[in-house]
XYZ file of C-alpha atoms in Angstrom:
343
model
C -8.601 -43.772 -1.124
C -9.397 -39.939 -0.523
C -10.591 -39.226 3.217
C -13.846 -37.221 3.361
C -15.085 -35.491 6.119
C -18.514 -35.741 7.414
C -20.293 -32.213 7.726
C -22.413 -31.776 10.647
C -24.730 -28.530 10.858
C -27.746 -27.526 13.049
C -29.683 -26.661 10.267
C -30.517 -27.812 6.733
C -29.537 -24.748 5.218
C -26.390 -24.483 6.601
C -25.575 -28.323 5.652
C -26.807 -27.473 2.338
C -24.132 -24.295 2.198
C -20.932 -26.447 3.641
C -21.824 -29.509 1.368
C -21.801 -27.072 -1.366
C -18.774 -25.214 -0.466
C -16.959 -28.450 0.440
C -17.578 -30.427 -2.680
C -16.473 -26.959 -4.691
C -12.996 -26.886 -2.579
C -12.474 -30.508 -2.790
C -13.131 -30.496 -6.829
C -10.997 -27.255 -6.904
C -8.061 -28.949 -5.219
C -8.450 -32.085 -7.117
C -7.799 -29.964 -10.319
C -4.952 -28.438 -8.860
C -3.123 -31.679 -8.438
C -3.991 -32.809 -11.521
C -2.423 -29.663 -13.193
C 0.754 -30.111 -10.967
C 1.390 -33.646 -11.873
C 1.689 -33.396 -15.996
C 4.638 -33.723 -18.358
C 7.307 -31.252 -17.999
C 7.979 -28.571 -20.546
C 11.445 -28.026 -22.221
C 11.550 -24.720 -20.641
C 11.012 -26.579 -17.122
C 13.848 -29.144 -17.720
C 15.930 -26.088 -18.986
C 15.416 -24.840 -15.788
C 16.368 -27.529 -13.678
C 19.259 -28.506 -15.433
C 20.387 -24.822 -14.909
C 20.027 -25.091 -11.096
C 22.028 -28.309 -10.921
C 24.719 -26.399 -12.878
C 24.335 -23.604 -10.428
C 25.041 -25.429 -7.278
C 28.740 -26.476 -6.055
C 29.650 -29.653 -3.954
C 32.982 -28.237 -2.531
C 34.165 -30.401 0.659
C 34.593 -28.464 3.481
C 36.850 -30.098 5.968
C 37.085 -33.861 6.109
C 37.447 -36.189 9.235
C 38.153 -39.845 10.065
C 35.969 -40.625 12.844
C 36.900 -44.337 13.487
C 38.877 -46.561 11.648
C 38.897 -50.856 11.626
C 40.555 -53.574 9.940
C 38.747 -56.666 8.499
C 39.971 -59.395 6.766
C 42.378 -57.319 4.447
C 39.745 -54.556 4.196
C 40.146 -51.134 6.076
C 36.937 -49.172 6.801
C 36.735 -45.551 7.822
C 33.890 -43.602 9.096
C 34.232 -40.384 7.421
C 32.473 -36.905 7.836
C 32.822 -33.783 6.119
C 30.609 -30.516 5.697
C 28.204 -29.561 2.637
C 25.583 -26.750 2.688
C 26.220 -26.104 6.259
C 25.382 -29.614 7.432
C 27.621 -32.300 8.627
C 27.862 -35.564 6.671
C 28.491 -38.873 7.604
C 29.511 -41.871 5.150
C 31.806 -45.141 5.196
C 34.817 -45.646 3.139
C 36.028 -49.271 2.866
C 39.574 -49.407 0.899
C 40.258 -52.238 -1.565
C 41.540 -55.545 -0.305
C 45.353 -55.061 0.965
C 45.307 -51.707 -0.598
C 48.725 -49.813 -1.006
C 48.264 -45.804 -0.964
C 48.511 -44.641 -4.385
C 47.301 -47.907 -5.919
C 44.842 -47.192 -8.629
C 41.193 -48.478 -7.759
C 37.669 -47.558 -9.158
C 34.978 -46.208 -6.860
C 31.445 -47.977 -6.358
C 28.978 -46.081 -4.276
C 26.003 -47.790 -2.544
C 23.219 -45.958 -2.102
C 20.273 -47.169 0.425
C 16.811 -47.390 0.035
C 13.918 -46.111 2.800
C 14.556 -43.204 5.133
C 16.084 -44.518 8.061
C 19.797 -44.068 7.098
C 22.338 -46.439 6.243
C 24.627 -49.482 7.805
C 28.297 -48.958 7.702
C 29.424 -52.368 7.431
C 27.496 -52.726 3.931
C 30.620 -51.764 2.296
C 32.269 -54.661 3.982
C 29.713 -57.169 2.318
C 30.408 -56.053 -1.183
C 33.455 -57.884 -2.201
C 32.385 -60.193 -4.812
C 34.848 -60.898 -7.851
C 36.260 -57.407 -8.621
C 34.246 -55.368 -6.231
C 36.961 -56.606 -3.512
C 39.468 -54.265 -5.483
C 37.028 -51.064 -5.499
C 36.657 -48.415 -2.967
C 33.423 -48.817 -1.736
C 31.297 -45.885 -0.188
C 28.203 -46.001 1.641
C 26.612 -42.088 2.297
C 23.921 -41.441 4.934
C 21.666 -38.570 3.696
C 21.194 -35.396 5.148
C 19.104 -35.768 8.691
C 19.712 -39.586 8.828
C 21.974 -41.763 10.788
C 25.075 -43.922 9.744
C 25.220 -46.800 11.692
C 28.289 -48.574 13.212
C 28.910 -51.097 16.352
C 26.296 -50.008 17.987
C 26.557 -46.037 17.244
C 24.822 -43.837 15.166
C 26.480 -41.028 13.328
C 23.534 -38.812 12.225
C 23.995 -36.477 9.420
C 22.562 -32.695 9.901
C 20.337 -31.067 7.577
C 16.506 -31.707 6.407
C 15.857 -35.104 4.441
C 15.151 -34.526 0.893
C 13.349 -36.588 -2.047
C 16.397 -37.404 -4.208
C 17.642 -34.416 -5.199
C 20.248 -32.865 -2.430
C 20.976 -36.516 -1.768
C 22.913 -36.490 -4.864
C 24.534 -33.108 -3.571
C 25.744 -34.933 -0.517
C 27.196 -38.173 -2.639
C 28.827 -35.815 -5.187
C 30.680 -34.073 -2.525
C 31.407 -37.341 -0.684
C 32.986 -38.766 -3.750
C 35.085 -35.561 -4.126
C 36.498 -36.282 -0.765
C 36.980 -39.715 -1.364
C 38.832 -38.726 -4.530
C 41.039 -36.317 -2.420
C 41.890 -37.835 0.586
C 42.363 -41.363 -0.985
C 45.288 -41.504 -2.843
C 44.626 -43.910 -5.901
C 41.005 -43.512 -5.637
C 39.776 -42.929 -9.739
C 37.474 -39.910 -9.668
C 37.035 -40.903 -13.696
C 35.862 -44.638 -12.572
C 32.575 -44.022 -10.531
C 29.882 -46.761 -10.237
C 26.479 -46.472 -8.225
C 24.349 -49.295 -7.153
C 21.164 -48.246 -5.221
C 17.897 -49.936 -3.823
C 14.372 -47.721 -4.043
C 15.226 -44.498 -3.021
C 19.068 -45.176 -3.280
C 18.311 -46.313 -6.766
C 16.761 -42.774 -7.860
C 19.595 -41.396 -6.372
C 22.084 -43.717 -7.940
C 20.409 -42.627 -11.709
C 20.299 -39.198 -10.882
C 23.831 -39.184 -9.840
C 24.766 -40.638 -13.070
C 22.945 -37.793 -14.691
C 24.429 -34.976 -12.733
C 28.106 -36.440 -12.334
C 30.191 -36.776 -15.377
C 32.327 -39.078 -13.242
C 29.552 -41.758 -13.070
C 29.817 -44.362 -15.800
C 27.709 -47.308 -14.372
C 24.642 -47.364 -12.651
C 22.597 -50.538 -11.163
C 19.386 -49.391 -10.366
C 16.923 -51.583 -8.126
C 13.399 -50.935 -7.755
C 14.657 -46.818 -8.038
C 11.860 -44.484 -8.772
C 12.462 -42.648 -12.185
C 9.391 -40.603 -12.174
C 7.644 -38.845 -9.637
C 6.069 -36.101 -11.820
C 3.978 -37.739 -14.616
C 3.868 -41.679 -13.135
C -0.344 -42.437 -13.466
C -0.514 -43.000 -9.866
C 1.643 -40.347 -8.644
C -1.252 -37.425 -8.253
C -3.546 -39.723 -6.590
C -1.004 -41.492 -4.057
C 0.092 -37.715 -3.144
C -3.268 -36.623 -2.677
C -4.171 -39.602 -0.396
C -1.333 -38.287 1.778
C -1.975 -34.862 1.810
C -5.598 -35.977 3.359
C -4.061 -37.852 5.978
C -2.938 -41.368 4.502
C 0.206 -42.664 5.793
C 2.001 -43.625 2.917
C 5.729 -42.939 3.933
C 7.868 -40.244 3.264
C 8.356 -40.826 -0.741
C 4.497 -39.216 -0.944
C 4.821 -37.021 2.240
C 7.067 -34.609 0.796
C 5.311 -33.807 -2.220
C 2.002 -33.772 -0.146
C 3.754 -31.192 2.340
C 4.809 -29.189 -0.878
C 1.030 -29.316 -2.330
C -0.132 -28.006 1.163
C 2.015 -24.952 0.868
C 1.211 -24.506 -2.836
C -2.722 -24.818 -2.010
C -1.799 -22.103 1.082
C 0.092 -19.683 -1.448
C 3.160 -20.236 0.311
C 4.635 -21.930 -2.804
C 4.494 -21.425 -6.538
C 3.193 -24.066 -8.587
C 6.810 -23.461 -11.007
C 8.460 -24.668 -7.475
C 6.281 -27.743 -6.635
C 6.887 -29.034 -10.217
C 10.567 -28.337 -10.250
C 11.372 -29.729 -6.748
C 9.256 -33.069 -8.084
C 10.875 -33.234 -12.004
C 14.740 -33.010 -10.101
C 14.026 -36.218 -8.615
C 12.812 -37.805 -11.534
C 15.557 -39.180 -13.949
C 13.314 -40.329 -16.625
C 12.880 -36.958 -17.828
C 16.322 -36.845 -18.255
C 17.285 -40.382 -19.610
C 19.291 -39.004 -22.737
C 21.954 -37.837 -20.288
C 22.351 -40.955 -18.524
C 25.651 -42.865 -18.814
C 26.078 -45.414 -21.381
C 25.919 -48.393 -18.993
C 22.509 -48.774 -17.233
C 21.428 -52.049 -15.206
C 17.846 -51.847 -13.877
C 16.102 -54.416 -11.786
C 12.324 -54.626 -10.455
C 9.650 -57.038 -8.816
C 6.375 -57.164 -11.085
C 4.530 -57.254 -7.952
C 6.187 -54.129 -6.422
C 3.486 -52.449 -4.390
C 5.940 -49.545 -3.135
C 7.482 -48.081 -6.212
C 5.334 -49.646 -9.478
C 6.997 -51.376 -11.867
C 6.325 -49.186 -14.764
C 8.982 -47.033 -13.620
C 11.519 -49.146 -14.376
C 9.514 -50.100 -17.874
C 9.653 -46.399 -18.722
C 13.188 -46.045 -18.212
C 14.217 -49.057 -19.987
C 12.129 -47.784 -23.235
C 13.656 -44.453 -22.926
C 17.044 -45.621 -22.828
C 16.177 -48.111 -25.771
C 15.540 -45.285 -27.849
C 19.276 -44.351 -27.540
C 21.741 -45.384 -29.992
C 25.009 -44.853 -27.849
C 24.032 -47.355 -25.178
C 26.573 -50.004 -24.222
C 24.824 -51.593 -21.486
C 20.724 -51.324 -20.995
C 19.796 -54.185 -19.339
C 16.402 -54.805 -17.647
C 15.461 -57.438 -15.729
C 11.796 -58.007 -14.483
C 10.995 -60.560 -11.804
C 7.664 -62.025 -12.120
C 7.126 -62.843 -8.364
C 9.259 -60.172 -6.931
C 7.836 -57.390 -4.995
C 9.907 -54.539 -3.078
C 12.677 -56.723 -1.351
C 14.683 -59.777 -2.271
C 15.306 -60.156 -6.333
C 16.840 -63.760 -6.877
C 19.746 -63.408 -9.003
C 20.149 -59.752 -8.802
C 23.645 -59.924 -7.186
C 24.997 -62.149 -9.802
C 23.976 -59.845 -12.601
C 24.972 -56.545 -10.754
C 28.449 -58.063 -10.236
C 29.000 -59.086 -13.533
C 27.788 -55.455 -15.442
C 29.910 -54.034 -12.898
C 33.048 -56.290 -13.564
C 32.736 -56.444 -17.259
C 35.315 -54.967 -19.616
C 37.730 -54.060 -16.866
């Protein structure tokens, strides 16, 4: 709900004046919100694609911070730098791996805004996944937790877009530093925010050929409720960073510190739906019908967009009738089956 500030004044005339001004101001701001959250033009999409193409993700430095052995797997805590930021991640080698032995890569993209647990990589070993390099990135400004210690990546947190930069650089580092890691065979599996990262990773990085998206946001620009929720966050409701970031951009815009085109470009750069024609040909999506964090319409819209393509090898959508933004029964089995098929 929109927060309304009660106006107090000593005189009726002043109260009337202030009330009229406030109503005009709120109405004007509402118009600005509605104007920002509208479908992108072809020119705006081309601008985002050009911006992505102009970026480079060179791996600068590579350090192994710690290594452990666990039931035939090796887990490394690694770091590298990108955009002047130190970025930490976990890399699990395939079971009983010999250097040079070819193996695909699976990137696990976490949800939320509190960082990632490195040992997640050790728990994804069903079926063929035991033979993968499994990579768990933290994102800029967040910790990677392992064995009681937090390895904090530097930089400012991002709304999906720059998380993809970090992950692309990490993949390059794994390919360069782990003989046998197959840069041409990369899969991504992500939850919530990480689902959005996984989808955009598939759009931006041609090395990624399969994506499992679990209740990830697909459209932060034109989804029906987006403007309303960002407006609520702007006026003080704590709806979390997913809406706080756009609210901060709107505040900067209304103060004249950020242009409308810049705000829209930032939102569009986190919206895989508008670039669905460039996703890989194997996509599997899971979403709970009762999700109150990322509305299920995000998944439905993406599935419908992919259904329009004639080249999709896998376009699977599983909607869980009683599912929310949490455990979805049967998800792991379906995801592993898709990731391991045709290998």
